[in-house]
Amino acid sequence: MEYTNHGDAVKGYITYDLYFESFDYQEDSVLEQKAFTTVKELFDMMQPHYFEELKEENNADRIELHDVTFSAKEDDTEAFITMFDNSGTYRISVNLDASGFNNEYRTVLKDIKEIVDRKL
């Protein structure tokens, strides 16, 4: 799978927390997301002034970046990489076409699937 052909071929979203002070001075937060489709959009979203504008638009007391997720899709395969403060996670989903397998391989795959389904 090729994630990017050049600098603009990227998409994903940023997730951030908006914090509000309630009347009894307890912290309340709302998780929000904004999508990006180019590197320039991502760069613009990562600037301090962008978060200040979001804070003002939502009348929030504080705003914090939660994560940035990148996604790529090619045919039936889709991959996601999410970056948090000090860690990252990834997930790949694939649709498999078994039409080219003969019956023996198809039966083995079904047996494996039944075992996995029972265990999970």
PDB file of C-alpha atoms in Angstrom:
ATOM      1  CA  MET A   1       0.000   0.000   0.000  1.00  0.00           C
ATOM      2  CA  GLU A   2       1.258   3.454  -0.846  1.00  0.00           C
ATOM      3  CA  TYR A   3       0.181   6.021   1.760  1.00  0.00           C
ATOM      4  CA  THR A   4       1.224   9.151  -0.094  1.00  0.00           C
ATOM      5  CA  ASN A   5       2.415   9.938  -3.592  1.00  0.00           C
ATOM      6  CA  HIS A   6       3.497  13.449  -2.661  1.00  0.00           C
ATOM      7  CA  GLY A   7       3.055  16.021   0.087  1.00  0.00           C
ATOM      8  CA  ASP A   8      -0.598  16.784  -0.574  1.00  0.00           C
ATOM      9  CA  ALA A   9      -1.867  13.186  -0.668  1.00  0.00           C
ATOM     10  CA  VAL A  10      -2.784  12.900   2.996  1.00  0.00           C
ATOM     11  CA  LYS A  11      -6.070  12.926   4.860  1.00  0.00           C
ATOM     12  CA  GLY A  12      -7.308  12.437   8.376  1.00  0.00           C
ATOM     13  CA  TYR A  13      -8.514  14.465  11.312  1.00  0.00           C
ATOM     14  CA  ILE A  14      -7.403  16.135  14.510  1.00  0.00           C
ATOM     15  CA  THR A  15      -9.269  15.523  17.750  1.00  0.00           C
ATOM     16  CA  TYR A  16      -9.218  18.053  20.568  1.00  0.00           C
ATOM     17  CA  ASP A  17     -10.808  18.594  23.973  1.00  0.00           C
ATOM     18  CA  LEU A  18     -12.685  21.794  24.778  1.00  0.00           C
ATOM     19  CA  TYR A  19     -12.785  22.450  28.526  1.00  0.00           C
ATOM     20  CA  PHE A  20     -15.451  24.550  30.217  1.00  0.00           C
ATOM     21  CA  GLU A  21     -15.705  25.716  33.813  1.00  0.00           C
ATOM     22  CA  SER A  22     -19.159  24.981  35.168  1.00  0.00           C
ATOM     23  CA  PHE A  23     -20.950  27.045  37.795  1.00  0.00           C
ATOM     24  CA  ASP A  24     -19.678  24.834  40.598  1.00  0.00           C
ATOM     25  CA  TYR A  25     -16.114  25.135  39.238  1.00  0.00           C
ATOM     26  CA  GLN A  26     -15.894  21.544  38.060  1.00  0.00           C
ATOM     27  CA  GLU A  27     -14.119  20.848  34.776  1.00  0.00           C
ATOM     28  CA  ASP A  28     -16.299  19.702  31.906  1.00  0.00           C
ATOM     29  CA  SER A  29     -14.928  18.838  28.471  1.00  0.00           C
ATOM     30  CA  VAL A  30     -16.230  18.133  24.977  1.00  0.00           C
ATOM     31  CA  LEU A  31     -14.307  16.054  22.426  1.00  0.00           C
ATOM     32  CA  GLU A  32     -14.407  17.521  18.889  1.00  0.00           C
ATOM     33  CA  GLN A  33     -12.855  16.616  15.506  1.00  0.00           C
ATOM     34  CA  LYS A  34     -11.844  18.545  12.400  1.00  0.00           C
ATOM     35  CA  ALA A  35     -10.934  16.837   9.113  1.00  0.00           C
ATOM     36  CA  PHE A  36      -7.974  17.707   6.898  1.00  0.00           C
ATOM     37  CA  THR A  37      -7.302  16.618   3.310  1.00  0.00           C
ATOM     38  CA  THR A  38      -3.883  18.168   2.601  1.00  0.00           C
ATOM     39  CA  VAL A  39      -0.621  18.678   4.437  1.00  0.00           C
ATOM     40  CA  LYS A  40      -1.195  22.439   4.326  1.00  0.00           C
ATOM     41  CA  GLU A  41      -4.558  22.091   6.088  1.00  0.00           C
ATOM     42  CA  LEU A  42      -2.935  19.936   8.774  1.00  0.00           C
ATOM     43  CA  PHE A  43      -0.093  22.436   9.188  1.00  0.00           C
ATOM     44  CA  ASP A  44      -2.573  25.311   9.521  1.00  0.00           C
ATOM     45  CA  MET A  45      -4.610  23.374  12.095  1.00  0.00           C
ATOM     46  CA  MET A  46      -1.529  22.692  14.215  1.00  0.00           C
ATOM     47  CA  GLN A  47      -0.744  26.388  14.718  1.00  0.00           C
ATOM     48  CA  PRO A  48      -1.404  27.946  18.154  1.00  0.00           C
ATOM     49  CA  HIS A  49      -3.610  30.688  16.667  1.00  0.00           C
ATOM     50  CA  TYR A  50      -5.934  28.031  15.178  1.00  0.00           C
ATOM     51  CA  PHE A  51      -6.575  26.537  18.617  1.00  0.00           C
ATOM     52  CA  GLU A  52      -7.081  29.991  20.104  1.00  0.00           C
ATOM     53  CA  GLU A  53      -9.723  30.698  17.446  1.00  0.00           C
ATOM     54  CA  LEU A  54     -11.473  27.389  18.229  1.00  0.00           C
ATOM     55  CA  LYS A  55     -11.385  28.255  21.912  1.00  0.00           C
ATOM     56  CA  GLU A  56     -12.969  31.659  21.290  1.00  0.00           C
ATOM     57  CA  GLU A  57     -15.594  30.288  18.853  1.00  0.00           C
ATOM     58  CA  ASN A  58     -16.752  27.770  21.450  1.00  0.00           C
ATOM     59  CA  ASN A  59     -16.404  30.023  24.517  1.00  0.00           C
ATOM     60  CA  ALA A  60     -14.126  27.402  26.072  1.00  0.00           C
ATOM     61  CA  ASP A  61     -11.776  28.085  28.960  1.00  0.00           C
ATOM     62  CA  ARG A  62      -9.089  25.743  27.674  1.00  0.00           C
ATOM     63  CA  ILE A  63      -8.384  23.573  24.619  1.00  0.00           C
ATOM     64  CA  GLU A  64      -5.995  20.627  24.319  1.00  0.00           C
ATOM     65  CA  LEU A  65      -4.993  18.498  21.351  1.00  0.00           C
ATOM     66  CA  HIS A  66      -6.073  14.890  21.935  1.00  0.00           C
ATOM     67  CA  ASP A  67      -4.731  13.105  18.829  1.00  0.00           C
ATOM     68  CA  VAL A  68      -4.053  13.272  15.098  1.00  0.00           C
ATOM     69  CA  THR A  69      -5.278  10.429  12.877  1.00  0.00           C
ATOM     70  CA  PHE A  70      -4.056   9.772   9.335  1.00  0.00           C
ATOM     71  CA  SER A  71      -5.916   7.461   6.986  1.00  0.00           C
ATOM     72  CA  ALA A  72      -5.113   5.824   3.677  1.00  0.00           C
ATOM     73  CA  LYS A  73      -7.252   3.646   1.431  1.00  0.00           C
ATOM     74  CA  GLU A  74      -6.418   1.613  -1.613  1.00  0.00           C
ATOM     75  CA  ASP A  75      -9.044  -0.676  -3.143  1.00  0.00           C
ATOM     76  CA  ASP A  76     -10.431  -2.767  -0.247  1.00  0.00           C
ATOM     77  CA  THR A  77      -7.601  -2.026   2.192  1.00  0.00           C
ATOM     78  CA  GLU A  78      -7.827   0.886   4.603  1.00  0.00           C
ATOM     79  CA  ALA A  79      -5.215   1.873   7.205  1.00  0.00           C
ATOM     80  CA  PHE A  80      -5.375   4.296  10.124  1.00  0.00           C
ATOM     81  CA  ILE A  81      -2.504   5.662  12.209  1.00  0.00           C
ATOM     82  CA  THR A  82      -3.367   7.671  15.321  1.00  0.00           C
ATOM     83  CA  MET A  83      -0.728   9.664  17.185  1.00  0.00           C
ATOM     84  CA  PHE A  84      -1.236  10.633  20.822  1.00  0.00           C
ATOM     85  CA  ASP A  85       1.085  12.627  23.127  1.00  0.00           C
ATOM     86  CA  ASN A  86       3.715   9.946  23.664  1.00  0.00           C
ATOM     87  CA  SER A  87       2.349   6.961  21.796  1.00  0.00           C
ATOM     88  CA  GLY A  88       0.677   5.825  18.608  1.00  0.00           C
ATOM     89  CA  THR A  89      -1.684   3.113  17.463  1.00  0.00           C
ATOM     90  CA  TYR A  90      -2.548   1.738  14.076  1.00  0.00           C
ATOM     91  CA  ARG A  91      -5.391  -0.257  12.579  1.00  0.00           C
ATOM     92  CA  ILE A  92      -5.672  -1.890   9.169  1.00  0.00           C
ATOM     93  CA  SER A  93      -8.878  -3.340   7.776  1.00  0.00           C
ATOM     94  CA  VAL A  94      -9.037  -5.476   4.665  1.00  0.00           C
ATOM     95  CA  ASN A  95     -11.832  -7.087   2.634  1.00  0.00           C
ATOM     96  CA  LEU A  96     -10.640 -10.424   1.290  1.00  0.00           C
ATOM     97  CA  ASP A  97     -12.044 -11.993  -1.854  1.00  0.00           C
ATOM     98  CA  ALA A  98     -11.885 -15.789  -1.582  1.00  0.00           C
ATOM     99  CA  SER A  99     -13.297 -16.491  -5.042  1.00  0.00           C
ATOM    100  CA  GLY A 100      -9.899 -17.651  -6.318  1.00  0.00           C
ATOM    101  CA  PHE A 101      -9.453 -20.282  -3.587  1.00  0.00           C
ATOM    102  CA  ASN A 102     -10.470 -23.833  -4.167  1.00  0.00           C
ATOM    103  CA  ASN A 103     -12.929 -25.514  -1.800  1.00  0.00           C
ATOM    104  CA  GLU A 104     -10.214 -26.991   0.430  1.00  0.00           C
ATOM    105  CA  TYR A 105      -8.694 -23.605   1.256  1.00  0.00           C
ATOM    106  CA  ARG A 106     -12.126 -22.047   1.693  1.00  0.00           C
ATOM    107  CA  THR A 107     -13.089 -24.778   4.208  1.00  0.00           C
ATOM    108  CA  VAL A 108      -9.879 -24.230   6.194  1.00  0.00           C
ATOM    109  CA  LEU A 109     -10.502 -20.484   6.325  1.00  0.00           C
ATOM    110  CA  LYS A 110     -14.076 -21.026   7.526  1.00  0.00           C
ATOM    111  CA  ASP A 111     -12.812 -23.381  10.274  1.00  0.00           C
ATOM    112  CA  ILE A 112     -10.263 -20.783  11.394  1.00  0.00           C
ATOM    113  CA  LYS A 113     -12.956 -18.101  11.396  1.00  0.00           C
ATOM    114  CA  GLU A 114     -15.251 -20.274  13.559  1.00  0.00           C
ATOM    115  CA  ILE A 115     -12.431 -20.825  16.085  1.00  0.00           C
ATOM    116  CA  VAL A 116     -11.664 -17.096  16.230  1.00  0.00           C
ATOM    117  CA  ASP A 117     -15.362 -16.213  16.561  1.00  0.00           C
ATOM    118  CA  ARG A 118     -15.814 -18.665  19.464  1.00  0.00           C
ATOM    119  CA  LYS A 119     -12.710 -17.403  21.287  1.00  0.00           C
ATOM    120  CA  LEU A 120     -13.501 -13.712  20.853  1.00  0.00           C
TER     121      LEU A 120
END
